[in-house]
Every structure is written in structure tokens, then in C-alpha cells.
Amino acid sequence: MPILEVIDMYKSFGNTSVLKGISFSVEKGEVVSVIGSSGNGKTTLLRCLTFLERPERGIIKVEGETIFDALSQKKLTEKEIRKNRLRFGLVFQNFNLFPQYTALENVTLAMQLLSKDGLKKFNGNISEIACGYLERVGLGDKISYYPFQLSGGQQQRVAIARALALNPDILFFDEPTSALDPLLTNEVLATLKGLARENMTMIIVTHEMKFAKEVSDKVIFMHEGRIVESGSPKQIFENPENVKTQEFLSGFIDKD
């Protein structure tokens, strides 16, 4: 059984259709890269999956359980939405850290709020758990640093630790390296590769074609709000069938 199933998802903003019948599935432990030019619905897809936007049509299932059905007569309460959102972790391209809090406080804040609201239980001391995740992303010596004292790559790794600490079923990344220079990009990509080795289920919107080719189990190519091709990295990068995929990939030169 797939850990995630997305069935016939549509999303519009006003008269502009952004997602036009998106369907795909993800197996537990898979790394799925979503590629395509900007403006083709990749970020909107992640926002719909994490309940930051509401699709007009579509079904989301996690481990066989329907957690969202746009056409259902039953409307989710805000608490139900928050609970469903906890199945997923989302790492934004611009980090979204709170500047007034240390790295440790940025990781513990959501944990404390969820624990207080009774939406999540944590086995152990929250600060100790958070320290463990900061260690995991190579920032055990930066727990007392504020975001302005950290490089962009370090800030993004704090954001990854924050998402991991909530123990999601799936981690989503929205172009996690787009705000970074090449050296810092490598720091973050190394962290993602480590998570992949630990069999963390991940969906990564990325323009890093080399990374997508090396790390992904599956690659999805989106064009004009649709999935026009998906398959293994070997299939997509070495033998793409769709002309739009071919045109997109022709703009990237393999430097290996």
C-alpha cells in the first residue's frame, strides 16, 4: 500500500487553473523529485498537500486513510486540518525561521504548542529531542545561535530539524536550495542525501537536476499544471518520452 496517494487534484486561483488533475502515489521510504519550469504548479501542489491551500477537487490518502476529499459532504474542522497537517513536514525555500528565537527554540516552539494543544505527544524532554535533531543535521554546536548568526545553509538545516522533530510520515521540500549559493547548496543536499539513506519518505521540488538524478527513486515532471511524465531517474533523464520533458531537460548540461 502506498504511503501517499493523490487522486485527481484540481486547484484554481480566480480564473487561473494551476493544478489540472494531478494523480500520483509514493511508496514508504521513496524519494520523489518534482521537476519542471517555474509557474507550472509545483509549489501549489505542495501547499495543497499540506493544507495551506484547498483544492476544488481531489483526494489525499495516507496509508490508505482518506484525510482529504474535496467533494465530501463533511467539512474538516480547523483542528482536524491541523491534525492531518501533522502527517507531513514542509521545509520552505526561504527557511521561515523566527529571528527572535535561537536554533533550539525554533525547533522546540512547534513541539511545545502541539503538546499544549494535545495534538502531539513527545516521548521525552522536548529540548533534548530537539537537540538530537539539530545534532542529526550537523548543528549540535549551534543550538544557542540566532538565525542572523547562521549561514543560509545552516538556517535551512535548522528548518529541516524543525520539520523532522514533529516526526512526520512524509517530508516535503519546496526548492530547499534556491536561496543558497553553490557552497551552501551542497551542505543542504548532503543533509537530504543522509535522510534518503535513512529511508525518510520525501517529496522534493527542485531545480537541482544532478541531485534529482542521483538521489531520487522517482522523478515527476510537471508542465502547465499536469504531470506529463514520471518514472525512474534513468528513464526521465536518459530516455524521456514526452517532448516537453525533452525540451526542459535540454536546458541542463550534465557536467559529470
Short mmCIF file of C-alpha atoms in Angstrom, two decimals:
data_model
loop_
_atom_site.label_atom_id
_atom_site.label_comp_id
_atom_site.label_asym_id
_atom_site.label_seq_id
_atom_site.Cartn_x
_atom_site.Cartn_y
_atom_site.Cartn_z
CA MET A 1 0.00 0.00 0.00
CA PRO A 2 1.43 3.43 -0.93
CA ILE A 3 2.12 5.77 1.96
CA LEU A 4 0.63 8.63 -0.10
CA GLU A 5 -1.98 8.67 -2.85
CA VAL A 6 -3.09 11.84 -4.61
CA ILE A 7 -6.13 11.39 -6.84
CA ASP A 8 -7.40 13.85 -9.48
CA MET A 9 -6.42 17.09 -7.74
CA TYR A 10 -7.51 20.44 -9.19
CA LYS A 11 -6.70 23.91 -7.90
CA SER A 12 -7.51 27.33 -9.34
CA PHE A 13 -6.87 30.90 -8.26
CA GLY A 14 -9.68 33.01 -9.66
CA ASN A 15 -9.95 32.18 -13.34
CA THR A 16 -6.44 30.68 -13.47
CA SER A 17 -6.24 26.88 -13.32
CA VAL A 18 -2.99 25.86 -11.64
CA LEU A 19 -3.44 22.13 -10.98
CA LYS A 20 -5.35 20.16 -13.60
CA GLY A 21 -6.00 16.61 -12.49
CA ILE A 22 -2.87 15.63 -10.55
CA SER A 23 -2.64 11.94 -9.61
CA PHE A 24 0.37 10.04 -8.26
CA SER A 25 1.44 7.74 -5.44
CA VAL A 26 4.51 7.44 -3.23
CA GLU A 27 5.81 4.32 -1.51
CA LYS A 28 7.17 4.41 2.03
CA GLY A 29 10.87 5.34 2.01
CA GLU A 30 10.79 6.71 -1.53
CA VAL A 31 12.45 9.95 -2.56
CA VAL A 32 10.39 11.67 -5.25
CA SER A 33 11.73 14.72 -7.07
CA VAL A 34 9.25 17.04 -8.75
CA ILE A 35 10.83 19.00 -11.60
CA GLY A 36 9.65 21.48 -14.21
CA SER A 37 9.87 25.15 -15.08
CA SER A 38 8.69 27.80 -12.63
CA GLY A 39 4.98 28.60 -12.75
CA ASN A 40 3.79 25.10 -13.57
CA GLY A 41 2.15 24.25 -10.25
CA LYS A 42 4.87 22.50 -8.25
CA THR A 43 4.72 24.73 -5.18
CA THR A 44 0.92 24.87 -5.32
CA LEU A 45 0.89 21.08 -5.26
CA LEU A 46 2.92 21.04 -2.03
CA ARG A 47 0.73 23.73 -0.49
CA CYS A 48 -2.40 21.73 -1.30
CA LEU A 49 -0.92 18.55 0.15
CA THR A 50 -0.06 20.35 3.40
CA PHE A 51 -3.47 22.08 3.67
CA LEU A 52 -2.07 25.56 3.14
CA GLU A 53 -4.37 25.73 0.12
CA ARG A 54 -7.67 23.92 -0.51
CA PRO A 55 -8.13 22.11 -3.83
CA GLU A 56 -11.53 22.34 -5.51
CA ARG A 57 -11.32 18.65 -6.40
CA GLY A 58 -9.14 15.79 -5.30
CA ILE A 59 -8.49 13.13 -2.70
CA ILE A 60 -5.45 12.70 -0.44
CA LYS A 61 -4.83 9.34 1.21
CA VAL A 62 -2.10 8.47 3.73
CA GLU A 63 -1.51 4.76 4.34
CA GLY A 64 -4.90 4.03 2.81
CA GLU A 65 -6.79 6.50 5.02
CA THR A 66 -8.58 9.35 3.24
CA ILE A 67 -7.52 12.52 5.05
CA PHE A 68 -8.96 14.91 2.46
CA ASP A 69 -11.76 14.66 -0.09
CA ALA A 70 -12.74 17.95 -1.69
CA LEU A 71 -16.19 16.68 -2.65
CA SER A 72 -17.01 15.18 0.74
CA GLN A 73 -20.12 16.48 2.46
CA LYS A 74 -18.18 16.50 5.72
CA LYS A 75 -16.13 19.68 6.07
CA LEU A 76 -12.97 19.37 8.12
CA THR A 77 -12.73 21.44 11.26
CA GLU A 78 -9.65 23.59 11.84
CA LYS A 79 -8.45 21.12 14.48
CA GLU A 80 -8.87 18.20 12.05
CA ILE A 81 -6.90 20.11 9.43
CA ARG A 82 -4.10 20.80 11.90
CA LYS A 83 -4.06 17.13 12.90
CA ASN A 84 -3.91 15.96 9.28
CA ARG A 85 -1.20 18.51 8.52
CA LEU A 86 0.98 16.79 11.12
CA ARG A 87 1.25 13.77 8.84
CA PHE A 88 3.52 15.96 6.72
CA GLY A 89 6.51 18.20 7.27
CA LEU A 90 7.18 21.14 4.94
CA VAL A 91 10.53 22.87 4.51
CA PHE A 92 10.26 26.20 2.71
CA GLN A 93 12.80 27.68 0.32
CA ASN A 94 13.27 30.77 2.50
CA PHE A 95 13.70 28.90 5.81
CA ASN A 96 10.85 30.73 7.67
CA LEU A 97 12.74 30.75 10.97
CA PHE A 98 11.72 33.10 13.76
CA PRO A 99 14.57 35.65 14.03
CA GLN A 100 13.96 36.32 17.73
CA TYR A 101 14.49 32.67 18.69
CA THR A 102 17.63 30.54 18.84
CA ALA A 103 18.07 27.46 16.68
CA LEU A 104 16.93 25.30 19.59
CA GLU A 105 13.90 27.50 20.28
CA ASN A 106 12.92 27.45 16.60
CA VAL A 107 12.83 23.65 16.74
CA THR A 108 11.05 23.36 20.10
CA LEU A 109 8.37 26.03 19.56
CA ALA A 110 6.03 23.94 17.41
CA MET A 111 6.63 20.90 19.61
CA GLN A 112 5.58 22.86 22.70
CA LEU A 113 2.48 24.32 21.05
CA LEU A 114 1.33 20.96 19.70
CA SER A 115 1.94 19.29 23.04
CA LYS A 116 -0.01 22.03 24.85
CA ASP A 117 -2.94 21.66 22.42
CA GLY A 118 -2.93 17.89 22.81
CA LEU A 119 -2.32 17.32 19.10
CA LYS A 120 1.01 15.54 19.52
CA LYS A 121 2.76 13.63 22.28
CA PHE A 122 6.52 13.52 22.55
CA ASN A 123 8.28 10.73 24.38
CA GLY A 124 10.85 12.56 26.45
CA ASN A 125 12.10 16.05 27.15
CA ILE A 126 11.28 18.34 24.24
CA SER A 127 14.58 20.27 24.44
CA GLU A 128 16.57 17.03 24.45
CA ILE A 129 14.63 15.72 21.46
CA ALA A 130 15.24 18.99 19.58
CA CYS A 131 18.95 18.89 20.40
CA GLY A 132 19.09 15.39 18.97
CA TYR A 133 17.60 16.54 15.66
CA LEU A 134 19.97 19.52 15.47
CA GLU A 135 22.84 17.06 16.03
CA ARG A 136 21.40 14.90 13.27
CA VAL A 137 21.68 17.75 10.75
CA GLY A 138 25.18 18.69 11.93
CA LEU A 139 24.27 21.68 14.10
CA GLY A 140 24.75 20.36 17.60
CA ASP A 141 27.23 23.16 18.30
CA LYS A 142 24.84 25.90 17.08
CA ILE A 143 21.83 25.36 19.34
CA SER A 144 22.20 28.78 21.03
CA TYR A 145 22.77 30.69 17.81
CA TYR A 146 20.17 33.05 16.39
CA PRO A 147 19.30 32.88 12.66
CA PHE A 148 21.35 36.02 11.86
CA GLN A 149 24.41 34.21 13.26
CA LEU A 150 23.94 31.26 10.91
CA SER A 151 24.69 30.86 7.21
CA GLY A 152 21.82 30.26 4.82
CA GLY A 153 22.70 26.58 4.66
CA GLN A 154 22.71 26.32 8.43
CA GLN A 155 19.36 28.11 8.66
CA GLN A 156 17.88 25.66 6.17
CA ARG A 157 19.22 22.76 8.23
CA VAL A 158 17.55 24.21 11.33
CA ALA A 159 14.31 24.27 9.31
CA ILE A 160 14.86 20.61 8.38
CA ALA A 161 15.48 19.71 12.04
CA ARG A 162 12.27 21.55 12.98
CA ALA A 163 10.27 19.52 10.45
CA LEU A 164 11.89 16.23 11.48
CA ALA A 165 11.22 16.84 15.17
CA LEU A 166 7.47 16.59 14.58
CA ASN A 167 8.00 13.04 13.28
CA PRO A 168 6.01 13.38 10.02
CA ASP A 169 5.16 10.48 7.75
CA ILE A 170 6.43 12.44 4.73
CA LEU A 171 8.75 15.42 4.36
CA PHE A 172 8.07 17.96 1.62
CA PHE A 173 10.76 20.34 0.40
CA ASP A 174 9.95 23.39 -1.72
CA GLU A 175 13.15 24.18 -3.62
CA PRO A 176 15.24 23.92 -0.45
CA THR A 177 18.41 25.26 -2.10
CA SER A 178 17.04 28.05 -4.31
CA ALA A 179 18.03 30.81 -1.86
CA LEU A 180 21.57 29.49 -1.39
CA ASP A 181 24.90 29.90 -3.15
CA PRO A 182 26.56 26.75 -4.57
CA LEU A 183 28.71 26.01 -1.50
CA LEU A 184 25.78 26.24 0.91
CA THR A 185 23.61 24.29 -1.52
CA ASN A 186 25.97 21.35 -1.13
CA GLU A 187 25.53 21.45 2.67
CA VAL A 188 21.77 21.09 2.38
CA LEU A 189 21.92 18.48 -0.38
CA ALA A 190 24.28 16.40 1.77
CA THR A 191 21.70 16.54 4.57
CA LEU A 192 18.95 15.39 2.19
CA LYS A 193 21.13 12.55 0.94
CA GLY A 194 21.62 11.46 4.55
CA LEU A 195 17.86 11.42 5.11
CA ALA A 196 17.43 9.40 1.92
CA ARG A 197 19.89 6.80 3.26
CA GLU A 198 17.72 6.60 6.40
CA ASN A 199 14.69 5.80 4.19
CA MET A 200 12.85 9.03 5.01
CA THR A 201 9.92 9.44 2.64
CA MET A 202 10.47 12.74 0.82
CA ILE A 203 8.92 14.76 -1.98
CA ILE A 204 11.33 17.42 -3.19
CA VAL A 205 10.53 20.23 -5.62
CA THR A 206 13.93 21.05 -7.04
CA HIS A 207 15.88 22.62 -9.88
CA GLU A 208 18.96 20.61 -8.90
CA MET A 209 18.92 18.08 -11.72
CA LYS A 210 22.13 16.33 -10.66
CA PHE A 211 20.71 15.79 -7.18
CA ALA A 212 17.37 14.58 -8.57
CA LYS A 213 19.19 12.15 -10.84
CA GLU A 214 21.43 10.76 -8.09
CA VAL A 215 19.10 10.55 -5.11
CA SER A 216 15.53 10.08 -6.38
CA ASP A 217 13.67 6.81 -6.64
CA LYS A 218 11.08 8.52 -8.83
CA VAL A 219 11.03 11.76 -10.83
CA ILE A 220 7.84 13.62 -11.74
CA PHE A 221 7.88 16.25 -14.48
CA MET A 222 5.13 18.86 -14.34
CA HIS A 223 4.08 21.16 -17.17
CA GLU A 224 1.13 23.57 -17.17
CA GLY A 225 -0.42 22.08 -14.05
CA ARG A 226 -0.25 18.46 -15.16
CA ILE A 227 2.09 15.53 -14.63
CA VAL A 228 3.16 14.83 -18.19
CA GLU A 229 5.77 12.19 -17.35
CA SER A 230 7.04 10.24 -14.36
CA GLY A 231 9.44 7.37 -13.90
CA SER A 232 12.84 6.36 -12.63
CA PRO A 233 15.70 8.88 -12.85
CA LYS A 234 17.29 6.72 -15.56
CA GLN A 235 14.12 6.81 -17.65
CA ILE A 236 13.42 10.52 -17.21
CA PHE A 237 16.96 11.79 -17.63
CA GLU A 238 18.28 9.34 -20.20
CA ASN A 239 15.21 8.47 -22.23
CA PRO A 240 12.36 10.95 -21.69
CA GLU A 241 9.35 10.18 -23.85
CA ASN A 242 7.37 13.42 -23.67
CA VAL A 243 8.53 16.27 -25.89
CA LYS A 244 8.02 18.80 -23.09
CA THR A 245 10.28 16.77 -20.79
CA GLN A 246 12.87 16.58 -23.56
CA GLU A 247 12.74 20.34 -24.11
CA PHE A 248 13.03 21.07 -20.38
CA LEU A 249 15.98 18.76 -19.81
CA SER A 250 17.81 20.00 -22.90
CA GLY A 251 18.47 23.19 -20.92
CA PHE A 252 20.58 21.31 -18.38
CA ILE A 253 24.05 20.12 -19.20
CA ASP A 254 25.33 17.09 -17.33
CA LYS A 255 28.69 18.20 -16.01
CA ASP A 256 29.77 14.74 -14.83
#
